[in-house]
Amino acid sequence: MKNIYIIGIGLIGGSLAIDIKRNDPETVIYGISRKDATLEEALSLKLIDKKATLDDISNADLVILAIPVDATVKLLPTVLDKISDSALVIDAGSTKLDICKAVENHPKRRNFLAMHPIAGTEYSGPSAAISNLFVGKTNIICEVEKTTFKLQEKALELFKSIGMRIRYMNPEAHDKHIAYVSHLSHISSFMLGKTVIEKEKNERDIFDMAGSGFASTVRLAKSSPEMWTPIFRQNKTNVIETLEEYINNLAHFKKLMESDDFEAVFDEMKNTNHIKDILEGIS
Amino acid sequence: MKNIYIIGIGLIGGSLAIDIKRNDPETVIYGISRKDATLEEALSLKLIDKKATLDDISNADLVILAIPVDATVKLLPTVLDKISDSALVIDAGSTKLDICKAVENHPKRRNFLAMHPIAGTEYSGPSAAISNLFVGKTNIICEVEKTTFKLQEKALELFKSIGMRIRYMNPEAHDKHIAYVSHLSHISSFMLGKTVIEKEKNERDIFDMAGSGFASTVRLAKSSPEMWTPIFRQNKTNVIETLEEYINNLAHFKKLMESDDFEAVFDEMKNTNHIKDILEGIS
């Protein structure tokens, strides 16, 4: 694919740009962003070859949307309006239902492929882009049957070239499951950070006592609120369900402690220890 | 110090053994454990030079207790009973109040130094021992004034030799603060693991969707229940307080989502983002 337009040159868009360009130096990577400063930064970091605007994408072989999920829902129909009949459009959003719905009746629906690459760090913006971010990671593709077969093939070739494993799923199942293994982790981390920061206001030096365990558990609290607020909004029902179960489990643990039932406290932890085996496959 | 006895040759005891022996090869490291299998494993891993029992410690220059905190409370008076007048005894427990109380009136209280090295991993047992675990980490020393000056000096020399930073604190403050930055993190992680595992019972393949963010947040759920149950029991009041605040913060976040107040959801995350600066000092 010769002309690739990436809308949103942050952690995901920028990292895709690096790997795609490395694998195929002939490709021209165009960056599109609301903010010119972002494009200038992306240029100086050599993530993109050229700046562009939405009006240029009639020229695209591939358009990748790597922007907040609310912006994707708004922009995706316009992108499909503007592309040529042979172009492929991919989004990289962390929710899939609202995005798929936004274009379900679009005349160019078959030019679109919905994906969610399970890859990232807690950082954001062009400077967060890194090479090989996607190697060995899972890429969830939704409603694959709604994409033209030829464009599916092109997309799969691209994903293979950057090292991703593919999983197929419907958007409802994606949004439900990802609430547990990703969205809830972010809230648990943010609220842990909040709880400790609030305490620290009155108790100096508390962080001098924090070790690598705390750092690991609270790492996701560095994540971008600009990115995560629309995710929580779009996946509201599922996320609230996971939060309810999490809060119930915490309240139950607290109750066991209050009633001095430390045998049960032990069992709670022992039964969860087998997360070890589960995590073995995750880098 | 020539003869060093380490009671409990797991992650902490074993890692101390490695660094102490490397820095002073003349030292003889004796291992003491309830289980002979642990000592055999420690011998084969060369963590210890010899197996020993409590009856041998009259011969000790230094005794280190690195066992669960309930076992430390029980065993520490006996250890002090058995040592010579010039020996130093150190414990490495994650709680400090009950341990200090257990020997406050012991005739050999001045031979004891209470410490908590803020270092570790989620693994346990002799095979979890690693070199340089303590480099750059904080070691919290409680009630330093209750230890003979000469033995304080010896202990500080040892801590310096393995690269630790020293902080002094009273046991009450230690237990209160560590509940926030360590004990709460463990519960948040265990309950996150539990919530997702419970879901997975009915929903296959959910973990295929988990990425490094989930792995990081749930890492502490691999920790040893044998070690952590007595910690939660001894620090019950403080831990329950932190849990209450954490649950309240989560419930508040959920309420904001339920009432569609995503501006406030955004602010919750934005205000917690400055955990970045706080974490910079933590490896």
PDB file of C-alpha atoms in Angstrom, chain B:
ATOM      1  CA  MET B   1      30.092 -10.478  61.291  1.00  0.00           C
ATOM      2  CA  LYS B   2      31.214 -14.059  61.091  1.00  0.00           C
ATOM      3  CA  ASN B   3      28.209 -16.209  61.897  1.00  0.00           C
ATOM      4  CA  ILE B   4      24.914 -15.119  60.416  1.00  0.00           C
ATOM      5  CA  TYR B   5      21.735 -17.105  60.998  1.00  0.00           C
ATOM      6  CA  ILE B   6      18.812 -16.484  58.702  1.00  0.00           C
ATOM      7  CA  ILE B   7      15.435 -17.785  59.823  1.00  0.00           C
ATOM      8  CA  GLY B   8      13.323 -18.197  56.702  1.00  0.00           C
ATOM      9  CA  ILE B   9      15.260 -18.545  53.452  1.00  0.00           C
ATOM     10  CA  GLY B  10      12.679 -17.250  51.022  1.00  0.00           C
ATOM     11  CA  LEU B  11      12.546 -14.203  48.794  1.00  0.00           C
ATOM     12  CA  ILE B  12      13.807 -11.754  51.443  1.00  0.00           C
ATOM     13  CA  GLY B  13      15.970 -14.038  53.599  1.00  0.00           C
ATOM     14  CA  GLY B  14      17.540 -15.676  50.566  1.00  0.00           C
ATOM     15  CA  SER B  15      18.193 -12.380  48.786  1.00  0.00           C
ATOM     16  CA  LEU B  16      19.840 -10.962  51.915  1.00  0.00           C
ATOM     17  CA  ALA B  17      21.976 -14.112  52.099  1.00  0.00           C
ATOM     18  CA  ILE B  18      23.199 -13.680  48.517  1.00  0.00           C
ATOM     19  CA  ASP B  19      24.297 -10.049  48.945  1.00  0.00           C
ATOM     20  CA  ILE B  20      25.820 -10.508  52.399  1.00  0.00           C
ATOM     21  CA  LYS B  21      27.876 -13.506  51.318  1.00  0.00           C
ATOM     22  CA  ARG B  22      29.054 -11.780  48.139  1.00  0.00           C
ATOM     23  CA  ASN B  23      30.196  -8.714  50.092  1.00  0.00           C
ATOM     24  CA  ASP B  24      31.920 -10.770  52.782  1.00  0.00           C
ATOM     25  CA  PRO B  25      32.845 -14.290  51.633  1.00  0.00           C
ATOM     26  CA  GLU B  26      34.311 -15.055  55.086  1.00  0.00           C
ATOM     27  CA  THR B  27      30.849 -14.942  56.612  1.00  0.00           C
ATOM     28  CA  VAL B  28      29.188 -18.277  57.300  1.00  0.00           C
ATOM     29  CA  ILE B  29      25.474 -18.183  56.497  1.00  0.00           C
ATOM     30  CA  TYR B  30      23.337 -20.631  58.475  1.00  0.00           C
ATOM     31  CA  GLY B  31      19.787 -21.334  57.408  1.00  0.00           C
ATOM     32  CA  ILE B  32      16.944 -22.148  59.778  1.00  0.00           C
ATOM     33  CA  SER B  33      13.514 -23.272  58.630  1.00  0.00           C
ATOM     34  CA  ARG B  34      10.551 -25.294  59.831  1.00  0.00           C
ATOM     35  CA  LYS B  35      10.834 -27.359  56.690  1.00  0.00           C
ATOM     36  CA  ASP B  36      13.957 -29.360  55.913  1.00  0.00           C
ATOM     37  CA  ALA B  37      13.047 -29.301  52.214  1.00  0.00           C
ATOM     38  CA  THR B  38      13.405 -25.503  52.224  1.00  0.00           C
ATOM     39  CA  LEU B  39      16.877 -25.779  53.752  1.00  0.00           C
ATOM     40  CA  GLU B  40      17.902 -28.418  51.237  1.00  0.00           C
ATOM     41  CA  GLU B  41      16.701 -26.194  48.414  1.00  0.00           C
ATOM     42  CA  ALA B  42      18.558 -23.211  49.900  1.00  0.00           C
ATOM     43  CA  LEU B  43      21.720 -25.339  50.180  1.00  0.00           C
ATOM     44  CA  SER B  44      21.501 -26.525  46.603  1.00  0.00           C
ATOM     45  CA  LEU B  45      20.939 -22.938  45.429  1.00  0.00           C
ATOM     46  CA  LYS B  46      24.021 -21.962  47.528  1.00  0.00           C
ATOM     47  CA  LEU B  47      21.993 -19.384  49.442  1.00  0.00           C
ATOM     48  CA  ILE B  48      23.271 -20.829  52.728  1.00  0.00           C
ATOM     49  CA  ASP B  49      26.447 -22.551  53.790  1.00  0.00           C
ATOM     50  CA  LYS B  50      24.962 -24.753  56.482  1.00  0.00           C
ATOM     51  CA  LYS B  51      21.708 -25.937  57.958  1.00  0.00           C
ATOM     52  CA  ALA B  52      21.057 -25.026  61.582  1.00  0.00           C
ATOM     53  CA  THR B  53      18.404 -25.008  64.299  1.00  0.00           C
ATOM     54  CA  LEU B  54      17.358 -22.476  66.921  1.00  0.00           C
ATOM     55  CA  ASP B  55      19.583 -24.235  69.457  1.00  0.00           C
ATOM     56  CA  ASP B  56      22.647 -23.138  67.507  1.00  0.00           C
ATOM     57  CA  ILE B  57      22.046 -19.387  67.585  1.00  0.00           C
ATOM     58  CA  SER B  58      23.960 -18.796  70.822  1.00  0.00           C
ATOM     59  CA  ASN B  59      26.837 -18.834  68.380  1.00  0.00           C
ATOM     60  CA  ALA B  60      25.367 -16.026  66.201  1.00  0.00           C
ATOM     61  CA  ASP B  61      26.756 -12.566  65.537  1.00  0.00           C
ATOM     62  CA  LEU B  62      23.577 -11.738  63.636  1.00  0.00           C
ATOM     63  CA  VAL B  63      20.160 -13.383  63.412  1.00  0.00           C
ATOM     64  CA  ILE B  64      17.740 -12.255  60.695  1.00  0.00           C
ATOM     65  CA  LEU B  65      14.079 -13.239  60.866  1.00  0.00           C
ATOM     66  CA  ALA B  66      12.474 -13.283  57.437  1.00  0.00           C
ATOM     67  CA  ILE B  67       9.333 -15.279  58.097  1.00  0.00           C
ATOM     68  CA  PRO B  68       5.606 -14.418  58.161  1.00  0.00           C
ATOM     69  CA  VAL B  69       4.862 -11.655  60.685  1.00  0.00           C
ATOM     70  CA  ASP B  70       2.760 -13.877  62.978  1.00  0.00           C
ATOM     71  CA  ALA B  71       5.653 -16.338  63.219  1.00  0.00           C
ATOM     72  CA  THR B  72       8.014 -13.442  63.972  1.00  0.00           C
ATOM     73  CA  VAL B  73       5.836 -12.257  66.881  1.00  0.00           C
ATOM     74  CA  LYS B  74       5.876 -15.779  68.330  1.00  0.00           C
ATOM     75  CA  LEU B  75       9.520 -16.589  67.689  1.00  0.00           C
ATOM     76  CA  LEU B  76      11.304 -13.300  68.366  1.00  0.00           C
ATOM     77  CA  PRO B  77      11.258 -13.511  72.209  1.00  0.00           C
ATOM     78  CA  THR B  78      12.695 -17.039  72.044  1.00  0.00           C
ATOM     79  CA  VAL B  79      15.409 -15.888  69.669  1.00  0.00           C
ATOM     80  CA  LEU B  80      16.370 -13.071  72.023  1.00  0.00           C
ATOM     81  CA  ASP B  81      16.388 -15.564  74.920  1.00  0.00           C
ATOM     82  CA  LYS B  82      18.893 -17.741  73.111  1.00  0.00           C
ATOM     83  CA  ILE B  83      21.417 -15.280  71.661  1.00  0.00           C
ATOM     84  CA  SER B  84      24.641 -14.051  73.253  1.00  0.00           C
ATOM     85  CA  ASP B  85      24.822 -10.566  74.781  1.00  0.00           C
ATOM     86  CA  SER B  86      26.684  -9.155  71.800  1.00  0.00           C
ATOM     87  CA  ALA B  87      24.479 -10.523  69.035  1.00  0.00           C
ATOM     88  CA  LEU B  88      22.226  -8.438  66.815  1.00  0.00           C
ATOM     89  CA  VAL B  89      18.729  -9.606  65.873  1.00  0.00           C
ATOM     90  CA  ILE B  90      16.851  -8.052  62.951  1.00  0.00           C
ATOM     91  CA  ASP B  91      13.403  -8.777  61.568  1.00  0.00           C
ATOM     92  CA  ALA B  92      12.216  -7.977  58.055  1.00  0.00           C
ATOM     93  CA  GLY B  93       8.449  -8.002  58.608  1.00  0.00           C
ATOM     94  CA  SER B  94       5.943  -5.880  56.659  1.00  0.00           C
ATOM     95  CA  THR B  95       4.247  -4.835  59.899  1.00  0.00           C
ATOM     96  CA  LYS B  96       6.099  -3.323  62.819  1.00  0.00           C
ATOM     97  CA  LEU B  97       3.762  -2.527  65.738  1.00  0.00           C
ATOM     98  CA  ASP B  98       2.936  -6.029  66.966  1.00  0.00           C
ATOM     99  CA  ILE B  99       6.510  -7.157  66.488  1.00  0.00           C
ATOM    100  CA  CYS B 100       7.943  -4.264  68.493  1.00  0.00           C
ATOM    101  CA  LYS B 101       5.309  -4.802  71.177  1.00  0.00           C
ATOM    102  CA  ALA B 102       6.159  -8.502  71.444  1.00  0.00           C
ATOM    103  CA  VAL B 103       9.609  -7.674  72.828  1.00  0.00           C
ATOM    104  CA  GLU B 104       9.128  -4.227  74.392  1.00  0.00           C
ATOM    105  CA  ASN B 105       9.851  -5.591  77.860  1.00  0.00           C
ATOM    106  CA  HIS B 106      12.326  -8.273  76.860  1.00  0.00           C
ATOM    107  CA  PRO B 107      15.614  -8.037  78.794  1.00  0.00           C
ATOM    108  CA  LYS B 108      17.490  -8.227  75.495  1.00  0.00           C
ATOM    109  CA  ARG B 109      15.333  -5.613  73.683  1.00  0.00           C
ATOM    110  CA  ARG B 110      18.499  -3.604  73.010  1.00  0.00           C
ATOM    111  CA  ASN B 111      19.879  -6.444  70.894  1.00  0.00           C
ATOM    112  CA  PHE B 112      16.926  -6.144  68.484  1.00  0.00           C
ATOM    113  CA  LEU B 113      16.465  -3.837  65.500  1.00  0.00           C
ATOM    114  CA  ALA B 114      13.067  -3.659  63.762  1.00  0.00           C
ATOM    115  CA  MET B 115      13.259  -3.072  60.020  1.00  0.00           C
ATOM    116  CA  HIS B 116      11.099  -3.252  56.928  1.00  0.00           C
ATOM    117  CA  PRO B 117      12.995  -3.340  53.654  1.00  0.00           C
ATOM    118  CA  ILE B 118      10.641  -2.027  50.937  1.00  0.00           C
ATOM    119  CA  ALA B 119      11.834  -4.533  48.390  1.00  0.00           C
ATOM    120  CA  GLY B 120      10.478  -7.689  46.908  1.00  0.00           C
ATOM    121  CA  THR B 121       8.752  -9.338  44.031  1.00  0.00           C
ATOM    122  CA  GLU B 122       5.486 -11.258  43.785  1.00  0.00           C
ATOM    123  CA  TYR B 123       7.373 -14.567  44.084  1.00  0.00           C
ATOM    124  CA  SER B 124       8.300 -16.525  47.193  1.00  0.00           C
ATOM    125  CA  GLY B 125      10.478 -19.352  48.472  1.00  0.00           C
ATOM    126  CA  PRO B 126      14.244 -19.952  48.095  1.00  0.00           C
ATOM    127  CA  SER B 127      14.084 -19.961  44.302  1.00  0.00           C
ATOM    128  CA  ALA B 128      12.701 -16.395  44.411  1.00  0.00           C
ATOM    129  CA  ALA B 129      15.913 -15.078  46.000  1.00  0.00           C
ATOM    130  CA  ILE B 130      17.859 -12.713  43.732  1.00  0.00           C
ATOM    131  CA  SER B 131      21.000 -10.656  44.057  1.00  0.00           C
ATOM    132  CA  ASN B 132      20.929  -6.860  44.416  1.00  0.00           C
ATOM    133  CA  LEU B 133      17.259  -6.884  45.421  1.00  0.00           C
ATOM    134  CA  PHE B 134      17.899  -4.097  47.926  1.00  0.00           C
ATOM    135  CA  VAL B 135      19.982  -1.667  45.874  1.00  0.00           C
ATOM    136  CA  GLY B 136      18.457   1.812  46.040  1.00  0.00           C
ATOM    137  CA  LYS B 137      15.476   0.583  48.045  1.00  0.00           C
ATOM    138  CA  THR B 138      14.165   2.132  51.257  1.00  0.00           C
ATOM    139  CA  ASN B 139      14.707   0.355  54.554  1.00  0.00           C
ATOM    140  CA  ILE B 140      12.407   1.585  57.298  1.00  0.00           C
ATOM    141  CA  ILE B 141      13.838   1.249  60.773  1.00  0.00           C
ATOM    142  CA  CYS B 142      11.531   1.531  63.760  1.00  0.00           C
ATOM    143  CA  GLU B 143      12.396   2.479  67.360  1.00  0.00           C
ATOM    144  CA  VAL B 144      16.079   2.800  66.526  1.00  0.00           C
ATOM    145  CA  GLU B 145      16.692   4.416  69.918  1.00  0.00           C
ATOM    146  CA  LYS B 146      15.818   1.144  71.634  1.00  0.00           C
ATOM    147  CA  THR B 147      18.757  -0.679  70.044  1.00  0.00           C
ATOM    148  CA  THR B 148      22.282  -0.563  71.521  1.00  0.00           C
ATOM    149  CA  PHE B 149      24.307   2.062  69.714  1.00  0.00           C
ATOM    150  CA  LYS B 150      27.053  -0.388  68.785  1.00  0.00           C
ATOM    151  CA  LEU B 151      24.573  -2.795  67.192  1.00  0.00           C
ATOM    152  CA  GLN B 152      22.852   0.091  65.369  1.00  0.00           C
ATOM    153  CA  GLU B 153      26.221   0.849  63.791  1.00  0.00           C
ATOM    154  CA  LYS B 154      26.730  -2.748  62.743  1.00  0.00           C
ATOM    155  CA  ALA B 155      23.268  -2.898  61.223  1.00  0.00           C
ATOM    156  CA  LEU B 156      23.683   0.379  59.321  1.00  0.00           C
ATOM    157  CA  GLU B 157      26.984  -0.829  57.915  1.00  0.00           C
ATOM    158  CA  LEU B 158      25.261  -3.972  56.673  1.00  0.00           C
ATOM    159  CA  PHE B 159      22.373  -2.031  55.104  1.00  0.00           C
ATOM    160  CA  LYS B 160      24.815   0.321  53.429  1.00  0.00           C
ATOM    161  CA  SER B 161      26.781  -2.605  52.019  1.00  0.00           C
ATOM    162  CA  ILE B 162      23.687  -3.946  50.240  1.00  0.00           C
ATOM    163  CA  GLY B 163      22.755  -0.508  48.923  1.00  0.00           C
ATOM    164  CA  MET B 164      19.747   0.490  51.017  1.00  0.00           C
ATOM    165  CA  ARG B 165      18.488   3.990  51.882  1.00  0.00           C
ATOM    166  CA  ILE B 166      17.474   4.353  55.522  1.00  0.00           C
ATOM    167  CA  ARG B 167      14.311   5.977  56.892  1.00  0.00           C
ATOM    168  CA  TYR B 168      13.399   6.169  60.576  1.00  0.00           C
ATOM    169  CA  MET B 169       9.807   5.951  61.717  1.00  0.00           C
ATOM    170  CA  ASN B 170       7.775   4.866  64.716  1.00  0.00           C
ATOM    171  CA  PRO B 171       5.915   1.545  64.374  1.00  0.00           C
ATOM    172  CA  GLU B 172       2.437   3.154  64.499  1.00  0.00           C
ATOM    173  CA  ALA B 173       3.248   5.536  61.619  1.00  0.00           C
ATOM    174  CA  HIS B 174       4.897   2.722  59.669  1.00  0.00           C
ATOM    175  CA  ASP B 175       1.872   0.457  59.895  1.00  0.00           C
ATOM    176  CA  LYS B 176      -0.536   3.270  59.030  1.00  0.00           C
ATOM    177  CA  HIS B 177       1.351   4.506  55.957  1.00  0.00           C
ATOM    178  CA  ILE B 178       2.372   1.121  54.629  1.00  0.00           C
ATOM    179  CA  ALA B 179      -1.307   0.124  54.609  1.00  0.00           C
ATOM    180  CA  TYR B 180      -1.823   2.716  51.859  1.00  0.00           C
ATOM    181  CA  VAL B 181       1.217   2.190  49.692  1.00  0.00           C
ATOM    182  CA  SER B 182       1.595  -1.564  50.029  1.00  0.00           C
ATOM    183  CA  HIS B 183      -1.156  -3.485  51.778  1.00  0.00           C
ATOM    184  CA  LEU B 184      -4.041  -1.828  49.875  1.00  0.00           C
ATOM    185  CA  SER B 185      -2.301  -2.408  46.526  1.00  0.00           C
ATOM    186  CA  HIS B 186      -2.205  -6.106  47.263  1.00  0.00           C
ATOM    187  CA  ILE B 187      -5.914  -6.306  48.048  1.00  0.00           C
ATOM    188  CA  SER B 188      -6.872  -4.194  45.020  1.00  0.00           C
ATOM    189  CA  SER B 189      -4.838  -6.558  42.878  1.00  0.00           C
ATOM    190  CA  PHE B 190      -6.171  -9.768  44.450  1.00  0.00           C
ATOM    191  CA  MET B 191      -9.776  -8.614  44.101  1.00  0.00           C
ATOM    192  CA  LEU B 192      -9.225  -7.474  40.518  1.00  0.00           C
ATOM    193  CA  GLY B 193      -7.868 -10.936  39.750  1.00  0.00           C
ATOM    194  CA  LYS B 194     -10.831 -12.530  41.523  1.00  0.00           C
ATOM    195  CA  THR B 195     -13.369 -10.403  39.636  1.00  0.00           C
ATOM    196  CA  VAL B 196     -11.918 -11.317  36.276  1.00  0.00           C
ATOM    197  CA  ILE B 197     -11.382 -15.013  37.081  1.00  0.00           C
ATOM    198  CA  GLU B 198     -14.994 -15.328  38.250  1.00  0.00           C
ATOM    199  CA  LYS B 199     -16.153 -13.845  34.987  1.00  0.00           C
ATOM    200  CA  GLU B 200     -13.899 -16.110  33.013  1.00  0.00           C
ATOM    201  CA  LYS B 201     -15.548 -19.199  34.450  1.00  0.00           C
ATOM    202  CA  ASN B 202     -18.510 -18.435  32.247  1.00  0.00           C
ATOM    203  CA  GLU B 203     -16.811 -16.503  29.511  1.00  0.00           C
ATOM    204  CA  ARG B 204     -14.027 -18.455  27.860  1.00  0.00           C
ATOM    205  CA  ASP B 205     -11.096 -16.796  26.160  1.00  0.00           C
ATOM    206  CA  ILE B 206     -11.379 -13.584  28.108  1.00  0.00           C
ATOM    207  CA  PHE B 207      -7.692 -13.689  29.000  1.00  0.00           C
ATOM    208  CA  ASP B 208      -6.682 -13.793  25.390  1.00  0.00           C
ATOM    209  CA  MET B 209      -7.807 -10.197  25.396  1.00  0.00           C
ATOM    210  CA  ALA B 210      -5.704  -9.173  28.384  1.00  0.00           C
ATOM    211  CA  GLY B 211      -2.692  -6.999  27.714  1.00  0.00           C
ATOM    212  CA  SER B 212       0.268  -5.714  29.655  1.00  0.00           C
ATOM    213  CA  GLY B 213      -1.897  -3.185  31.507  1.00  0.00           C
ATOM    214  CA  PHE B 214      -3.963  -5.931  33.097  1.00  0.00           C
ATOM    215  CA  ALA B 215      -0.834  -7.972  33.816  1.00  0.00           C
ATOM    216  CA  SER B 216       0.726  -5.040  35.642  1.00  0.00           C
ATOM    217  CA  THR B 217      -2.360  -4.227  37.698  1.00  0.00           C
ATOM    218  CA  VAL B 218      -2.943  -7.816  38.748  1.00  0.00           C
ATOM    219  CA  ARG B 219       0.701  -8.787  39.293  1.00  0.00           C
ATOM    220  CA  LEU B 220       0.517  -8.659  43.096  1.00  0.00           C
ATOM    221  CA  ALA B 221      -2.306 -11.234  43.045  1.00  0.00           C
ATOM    222  CA  LYS B 222       0.449 -13.811  42.595  1.00  0.00           C
ATOM    223  CA  SER B 223       1.709 -13.032  46.113  1.00  0.00           C
ATOM    224  CA  SER B 224       1.896 -15.613  48.868  1.00  0.00           C
ATOM    225  CA  PRO B 225      -1.263 -15.945  51.030  1.00  0.00           C
ATOM    226  CA  GLU B 226       0.909 -17.508  53.764  1.00  0.00           C
ATOM    227  CA  MET B 227       2.855 -14.252  53.982  1.00  0.00           C
ATOM    228  CA  TRP B 228      -0.029 -11.839  53.484  1.00  0.00           C
ATOM    229  CA  THR B 229      -2.778 -13.240  55.726  1.00  0.00           C
ATOM    230  CA  PRO B 230      -0.849 -12.501  58.942  1.00  0.00           C
ATOM    231  CA  ILE B 231       0.083  -9.041  57.626  1.00  0.00           C
ATOM    232  CA  PHE B 232      -3.595  -8.188  57.097  1.00  0.00           C
ATOM    233  CA  ARG B 233      -4.459  -9.643  60.499  1.00  0.00           C
ATOM    234  CA  GLN B 234      -1.814  -7.607  62.345  1.00  0.00           C
ATOM    235  CA  ASN B 235      -2.568  -4.410  60.452  1.00  0.00           C
ATOM    236  CA  LYS B 236      -6.323  -4.972  60.418  1.00  0.00           C
ATOM    237  CA  THR B 237      -7.484  -1.526  61.588  1.00  0.00           C
ATOM    238  CA  ASN B 238      -5.323   0.421  59.161  1.00  0.00           C
ATOM    239  CA  VAL B 239      -6.027  -1.864  56.224  1.00  0.00           C
ATOM    240  CA  ILE B 240      -9.795  -1.694  56.787  1.00  0.00           C
ATOM    241  CA  GLU B 241      -9.555   2.103  56.803  1.00  0.00           C
ATOM    242  CA  THR B 242      -7.737   2.164  53.462  1.00  0.00           C
ATOM    243  CA  LEU B 243     -10.208  -0.337  51.999  1.00  0.00           C
ATOM    244  CA  GLU B 244     -13.109   1.831  53.080  1.00  0.00           C
ATOM    245  CA  GLU B 245     -11.645   4.881  51.363  1.00  0.00           C
ATOM    246  CA  TYR B 246     -10.804   2.884  48.252  1.00  0.00           C
ATOM    247  CA  ILE B 247     -14.303   1.397  48.024  1.00  0.00           C
ATOM    248  CA  ASN B 248     -15.825   4.868  48.517  1.00  0.00           C
ATOM    249  CA  ASN B 249     -13.712   6.283  45.710  1.00  0.00           C
ATOM    250  CA  LEU B 250     -14.724   3.443  43.392  1.00  0.00           C
ATOM    251  CA  ALA B 251     -18.397   3.816  44.305  1.00  0.00           C
ATOM    252  CA  HIS B 252     -18.170   7.553  43.646  1.00  0.00           C
ATOM    253  CA  PHE B 253     -16.618   6.939  40.228  1.00  0.00           C
ATOM    254  CA  LYS B 254     -19.397   4.460  39.443  1.00  0.00           C
ATOM    255  CA  LYS B 255     -22.029   6.987  40.515  1.00  0.00           C
ATOM    256  CA  LEU B 256     -20.520   9.638  38.255  1.00  0.00           C
ATOM    257  CA  MET B 257     -20.736   7.201  35.354  1.00  0.00           C
ATOM    258  CA  GLU B 258     -24.318   6.236  36.212  1.00  0.00           C
ATOM    259  CA  SER B 259     -25.365   9.880  36.214  1.00  0.00           C
ATOM    260  CA  ASP B 260     -23.545  10.481  32.922  1.00  0.00           C
ATOM    261  CA  ASP B 261     -21.280  13.074  34.509  1.00  0.00           C
ATOM    262  CA  PHE B 262     -18.317  12.348  32.277  1.00  0.00           C
ATOM    263  CA  GLU B 263     -16.814  15.762  32.874  1.00  0.00           C
ATOM    264  CA  ALA B 264     -16.360  14.720  36.486  1.00  0.00           C
ATOM    265  CA  VAL B 265     -15.079  11.301  35.357  1.00  0.00           C
ATOM    266  CA  PHE B 266     -12.485  13.153  33.297  1.00  0.00           C
ATOM    267  CA  ASP B 267     -11.493  15.303  36.280  1.00  0.00           C
ATOM    268  CA  GLU B 268     -11.153  12.256  38.540  1.00  0.00           C
ATOM    269  CA  MET B 269      -8.552  10.863  36.159  1.00  0.00           C
ATOM    270  CA  LYS B 270      -6.875  14.175  35.393  1.00  0.00           C
ATOM    271  CA  ASN B 271      -6.408  14.910  39.093  1.00  0.00           C
ATOM    272  CA  THR B 272      -4.833  11.512  39.628  1.00  0.00           C
ATOM    273  CA  ASN B 273      -2.481  11.798  36.661  1.00  0.00           C
ATOM    274  CA  HIS B 274       0.092  13.587  38.788  1.00  0.00           C
ATOM    275  CA  ILE B 275       0.900  10.163  40.231  1.00  0.00           C
ATOM    276  CA  LYS B 276       3.402  10.291  37.324  1.00  0.00           C
ATOM    277  CA  ASP B 277       5.627  12.718  39.205  1.00  0.00           C
ATOM    278  CA  ILE B 278       5.238  10.769  42.409  1.00  0.00           C
ATOM    279  CA  LEU B 279       6.188   7.502  40.775  1.00  0.00           C
ATOM    280  CA  GLU B 280       9.289   8.901  39.152  1.00  0.00           C
ATOM    281  CA  GLY B 281      11.311   8.141  42.258  1.00  0.00           C
ATOM    282  CA  ILE B 282      10.118   4.534  42.434  1.00  0.00           C
ATOM    283  CA  SER B 283      11.724   1.885  40.292  1.00  0.00           C
TER     284      SER B 283
END
